[in-house]
Amino acid sequence: DGGITQSPKYLFRKEGQNVTLSCEQNLNHDAMYWYRQDPGQGLRLIYYSQIVNDFQKGDIAEGYSVSREKKESFPLTVTSAQKNPTAFYLCASSPTLEYWDTEAFFGQGTRLTVV
Amino acid sequence: KQEVTQIPAALSVPEGENLVLNCSFTDSAIYNLQWFRQDPGKGLTSLLLIQSSQREQTSGRLNASLDKSSGRSTLYIAASQPGDSATYLCAVMPTDSWGKLQFGAGTQVVVTP
């Protein structure tokens, strides 16, 4: 079954800790993305990567870091510098076909809570 | 900057009625528009993608139209069922920032039996 797997489903972080969210895809997609979702708001882009060993900041990258060492993996680290990390985090991927035909597919999300 | 708006924020209809969901965007320079469904606490499921050159796309009971010049898309769901209850989001891919989908806040739909 092809898809995007995010783990864990729920994550609790203490103040001052760094935590890493996992995202793995077996769709053979070149591009991967991390979004943050807060209640009543649309999704906001944190980071995206179009190819291995390359990634770009999105609209709200401060306090987050990523790596893209393998095509199928795009982990997100929420650092202690992120002042309001409690949110629902969604990972997505898409093929890099013709631009007008690029369809994004999403994982099931990780809910991060600061305790 | 591209802004995407979905009105209303919430909608309740009796089973069997047709659903009409609206999405508007401020900049017509887009590659495509995508409609998603999100169940509570879950990820997004892609429903339809409309390329910028297309006027509509259909999949089963779902039909989405796109009027790029006026910055509007409409998602129609025929003969709604309680299982259609979810939040529906639209997103556009701007031509000046490939890959950076811009999302609306969504319309929460409840279909009552």
CSV table of C-alpha atoms in Angstrom, one decimal:
chain,number,residue,atom,x,y,z
A,1,ASP,CA,0.0,0.0,0.0
A,2,GLY,CA,1.5,3.3,-1.1
A,3,GLY,CA,1.2,6.2,1.2
A,4,ILE,CA,2.7,8.6,3.7
A,5,THR,CA,3.3,7.5,7.3
A,6,GLN,CA,3.7,10.0,10.1
A,7,SER,CA,4.8,9.0,13.6
A,8,PRO,CA,4.0,9.2,16.4
A,9,LYS,CA,0.3,10.1,16.2
A,10,TYR,CA,0.5,11.9,19.6
A,11,LEU,CA,3.6,13.6,21.1
A,12,PHE,CA,4.1,15.5,24.3
A,13,ARG,CA,7.0,17.9,24.8
A,14,LYS,CA,8.3,19.5,27.9
A,15,GLU,CA,9.3,23.1,27.9
A,16,GLY,CA,12.9,23.5,26.5
A,17,GLN,CA,13.0,20.1,24.8
A,18,ASN,CA,13.6,19.4,21.1
A,19,VAL,CA,11.3,16.8,19.5
A,20,THR,CA,11.5,15.1,16.1
A,21,LEU,CA,8.4,14.2,14.0
A,22,SER,CA,8.9,11.4,11.5
A,23,CYS,CA,7.5,11.4,7.9
A,24,GLU,CA,8.1,8.5,5.5
A,25,GLN,CA,6.6,8.0,2.0
A,26,ASN,CA,6.7,5.1,-0.4
A,27,LEU,CA,5.1,6.9,-3.3
A,28,ASN,CA,8.4,7.7,-5.0
A,29,HIS,CA,7.6,11.4,-4.8
A,30,ASP,CA,10.4,13.9,-5.2
A,31,ALA,CA,8.8,16.7,-3.2
A,32,MET,CA,7.9,16.7,0.5
A,33,TYR,CA,6.3,19.3,2.8
A,34,TRP,CA,5.6,20.0,6.4
A,35,TYR,CA,2.5,22.0,7.4
A,36,ARG,CA,1.2,23.2,10.7
A,37,GLN,CA,-2.6,23.4,11.4
A,38,ASP,CA,-4.1,25.4,14.2
A,39,PRO,CA,-7.8,25.5,15.1
A,40,GLY,CA,-9.8,27.7,12.8
A,41,GLN,CA,-6.9,28.4,10.5
A,42,GLY,CA,-5.7,27.1,7.2
A,43,LEU,CA,-2.6,25.0,6.9
A,44,ARG,CA,0.7,27.0,7.0
A,45,LEU,CA,3.8,25.8,5.3
A,46,ILE,CA,6.9,25.2,7.5
A,47,TYR,CA,9.5,23.7,5.2
A,48,TYR,CA,9.5,22.0,1.8
A,49,SER,CA,12.0,19.9,-0.2
A,50,GLN,CA,11.9,19.4,-3.9
A,51,ILE,CA,14.9,17.0,-4.0
A,52,VAL,CA,17.2,15.1,-1.7
A,53,ASN,CA,19.7,17.2,0.2
A,54,ASP,CA,17.8,20.4,-0.6
A,55,PHE,CA,15.0,22.1,1.3
A,56,GLN,CA,13.5,25.6,1.5
A,57,LYS,CA,11.9,27.6,4.3
A,58,GLY,CA,8.1,28.1,4.1
A,59,ASP,CA,6.1,30.9,5.7
A,60,ILE,CA,6.7,29.9,9.4
A,61,ALA,CA,10.1,28.2,9.6
A,62,GLU,CA,11.4,29.9,12.7
A,63,GLY,CA,11.9,27.4,15.5
A,64,TYR,CA,11.9,24.4,13.2
A,65,SER,CA,14.5,22.4,11.3
A,66,VAL,CA,14.4,19.6,8.7
A,67,SER,CA,16.7,17.3,6.9
A,68,ARG,CA,16.3,15.4,3.6
A,69,GLU,CA,19.0,12.7,3.4
A,70,LYS,CA,16.8,10.1,1.7
A,71,LYS,CA,14.1,10.5,-0.9
A,72,GLU,CA,11.5,8.7,1.2
A,73,SER,CA,12.1,10.5,4.5
A,74,PHE,CA,11.7,14.1,5.7
A,75,PRO,CA,11.9,14.5,9.5
A,76,LEU,CA,10.9,17.7,11.2
A,77,THR,CA,12.5,18.8,14.5
A,78,VAL,CA,10.6,21.3,16.7
A,79,THR,CA,13.3,23.1,18.7
A,80,SER,CA,13.0,24.9,22.0
A,81,ALA,CA,13.1,28.1,20.1
A,82,GLN,CA,9.6,27.5,18.8
A,83,LYS,CA,7.5,29.4,21.4
A,84,ASN,CA,4.1,28.0,20.6
A,85,PRO,CA,4.6,24.5,19.3
A,86,THR,CA,1.2,23.0,20.3
A,87,ALA,CA,-0.5,22.2,17.0
A,88,PHE,CA,-1.4,19.5,14.5
A,89,TYR,CA,1.5,18.8,12.1
A,90,LEU,CA,0.9,17.4,8.6
A,91,CYS,CA,3.4,16.0,6.2
A,92,ALA,CA,2.7,15.8,2.5
A,93,SER,CA,4.4,14.7,-0.7
A,94,SER,CA,3.8,15.3,-4.4
A,95,PRO,CA,5.4,14.2,-7.7
A,96,THR,CA,7.3,16.9,-9.6
A,97,LEU,CA,5.5,16.4,-12.9
A,98,GLU,CA,4.2,19.3,-14.9
A,99,TYR,CA,3.4,22.1,-12.5
A,100,TRP,CA,-0.4,22.2,-13.3
A,101,ASP,CA,-0.7,18.5,-12.6
A,102,THR,CA,1.1,18.4,-9.2
A,103,GLU,CA,-1.3,16.8,-6.7
A,104,ALA,CA,-0.4,16.8,-3.0
A,105,PHE,CA,-1.0,13.7,-0.7
A,106,PHE,CA,-1.0,13.9,3.0
A,107,GLY,CA,-0.2,11.8,6.0
A,108,GLN,CA,-2.5,11.3,9.0
A,109,GLY,CA,-0.8,13.9,11.1
A,110,THR,CA,1.0,14.2,14.5
A,111,ARG,CA,-0.6,16.1,17.3
A,112,LEU,CA,2.1,17.8,19.4
A,113,THR,CA,1.3,19.1,22.9
A,114,VAL,CA,3.5,21.1,25.2
A,115,VAL,CA,3.1,20.0,28.9
B,1,LYS,CA,0.1,37.9,-1.5
B,2,GLN,CA,-2.4,35.2,-2.4
B,3,GLU,CA,-5.3,34.8,0.0
B,4,VAL,CA,-7.8,32.0,0.0
B,5,THR,CA,-11.2,32.3,1.6
B,6,GLN,CA,-13.9,29.8,2.3
B,7,ILE,CA,-17.4,30.9,3.2
B,8,PRO,CA,-19.3,29.8,5.2
B,9,ALA,CA,-17.1,28.5,7.9
B,10,ALA,CA,-19.7,25.9,8.8
B,11,LEU,CA,-22.8,24.4,7.1
B,12,SER,CA,-25.5,22.0,8.2
B,13,VAL,CA,-27.8,20.3,5.7
B,14,PRO,CA,-30.4,17.4,5.9
B,15,GLU,CA,-29.4,14.2,4.2
B,16,GLY,CA,-30.3,14.1,0.5
B,17,GLU,CA,-29.7,17.8,-0.1
B,18,ASN,CA,-27.0,18.9,-2.5
B,19,LEU,CA,-24.0,20.6,-0.9
B,20,VAL,CA,-22.4,23.7,-2.4
B,21,LEU,CA,-19.0,24.8,-1.0
B,22,ASN,CA,-17.3,28.0,-2.1
B,23,CYS,CA,-13.6,28.9,-2.4
B,24,SER,CA,-12.3,32.3,-3.5
B,25,PHE,CA,-8.7,33.4,-4.2
B,26,THR,CA,-7.3,36.8,-4.8
B,27,ASP,CA,-4.6,36.1,-7.4
B,28,SER,CA,-5.6,34.3,-10.6
B,29,ALA,CA,-2.0,33.3,-11.4
B,30,ILE,CA,-2.3,29.7,-10.3
B,31,TYR,CA,-1.2,26.3,-11.6
B,32,ASN,CA,-4.1,24.4,-10.1
B,33,LEU,CA,-6.7,24.3,-7.3
B,34,GLN,CA,-7.2,21.2,-5.1
B,35,TRP,CA,-10.1,20.2,-2.9
B,36,PHE,CA,-9.5,18.2,0.2
B,37,ARG,CA,-11.6,16.5,2.9
B,38,GLN,CA,-10.5,16.3,6.5
B,39,ASP,CA,-12.1,14.2,9.2
B,40,PRO,CA,-11.6,15.2,12.9
B,41,GLY,CA,-8.1,14.5,14.1
B,42,LYS,CA,-7.1,13.1,10.7
B,43,GLY,CA,-5.0,14.1,7.7
B,44,LEU,CA,-6.2,15.5,4.4
B,45,THR,CA,-7.7,13.3,1.7
B,46,SER,CA,-7.4,14.7,-1.8
B,47,LEU,CA,-10.8,14.9,-3.6
B,48,LEU,CA,-10.2,16.7,-6.9
B,49,LEU,CA,-7.5,18.6,-8.6
B,50,ILE,CA,-8.4,21.2,-11.3
B,51,GLN,CA,-5.7,22.4,-13.6
B,52,SER,CA,-5.7,26.1,-14.3
B,53,SER,CA,-6.7,25.5,-17.9
B,54,GLN,CA,-9.7,23.4,-16.9
B,55,ARG,CA,-13.2,24.5,-16.0
B,56,GLU,CA,-14.4,21.6,-14.0
B,57,GLN,CA,-13.6,18.1,-12.7
B,58,THR,CA,-15.9,15.3,-11.7
B,59,SER,CA,-15.5,12.2,-9.5
B,60,GLY,CA,-18.7,10.3,-8.6
B,61,ARG,CA,-21.0,12.6,-6.6
B,62,LEU,CA,-18.4,15.3,-6.6
B,63,ASN,CA,-18.1,18.1,-9.1
B,64,ALA,CA,-15.7,21.0,-8.8
B,65,SER,CA,-15.7,24.1,-11.0
B,66,LEU,CA,-13.0,26.7,-11.5
B,67,ASP,CA,-13.4,30.3,-12.8
B,68,LYS,CA,-9.9,31.6,-12.7
B,69,SER,CA,-10.7,35.0,-13.9
B,70,SER,CA,-13.1,35.7,-11.1
B,71,GLY,CA,-11.0,33.8,-8.5
B,72,ARG,CA,-13.6,31.3,-7.6
B,73,SER,CA,-14.1,27.6,-7.3
B,74,THR,CA,-17.2,25.7,-6.2
B,75,LEU,CA,-17.4,22.1,-4.9
B,76,TYR,CA,-20.8,20.4,-5.4
B,77,ILE,CA,-21.6,17.2,-3.6
B,78,ALA,CA,-24.8,15.6,-4.9
B,79,ALA,CA,-27.3,13.9,-2.6
B,80,SER,CA,-25.4,14.4,0.6
B,81,GLN,CA,-25.1,11.5,3.1
B,82,PRO,CA,-24.1,11.6,6.8
B,83,GLY,CA,-20.8,10.1,5.8
B,84,ASP,CA,-20.0,13.4,4.0
B,85,SER,CA,-19.8,15.2,7.3
B,86,ALA,CA,-16.2,16.6,7.5
B,87,THR,CA,-14.2,19.7,6.9
B,88,TYR,CA,-13.6,20.6,3.3
B,89,LEU,CA,-10.5,22.6,2.4
B,90,CYS,CA,-9.4,24.2,-0.9
B,91,ALA,CA,-5.9,25.1,-1.8
B,92,VAL,CA,-4.2,26.9,-4.8
B,93,MET,CA,-0.7,26.5,-6.1
B,94,PRO,CA,0.6,30.0,-7.2
B,95,THR,CA,2.7,30.2,-10.3
B,96,ASP,CA,5.3,32.4,-8.5
B,97,SER,CA,6.0,29.8,-5.8
B,98,TRP,CA,5.7,26.2,-6.9
B,99,GLY,CA,4.9,23.7,-4.2
B,100,LYS,CA,3.8,26.3,-1.7
B,101,LEU,CA,0.1,25.5,-1.6
B,102,GLN,CA,-2.1,28.3,-0.1
B,103,PHE,CA,-5.0,27.0,1.9
B,104,GLY,CA,-8.3,28.3,2.9
B,105,ALA,CA,-9.5,27.8,6.5
B,106,GLY,CA,-12.1,25.2,5.5
B,107,THR,CA,-15.9,24.7,5.7
B,108,GLN,CA,-17.1,22.4,8.3
B,109,VAL,CA,-20.1,20.3,7.0
B,110,VAL,CA,-22.6,18.4,9.0
B,111,VAL,CA,-25.2,16.2,7.2
B,112,THR,CA,-28.0,15.3,9.5
B,113,PRO,CA,-30.0,12.0,9.0
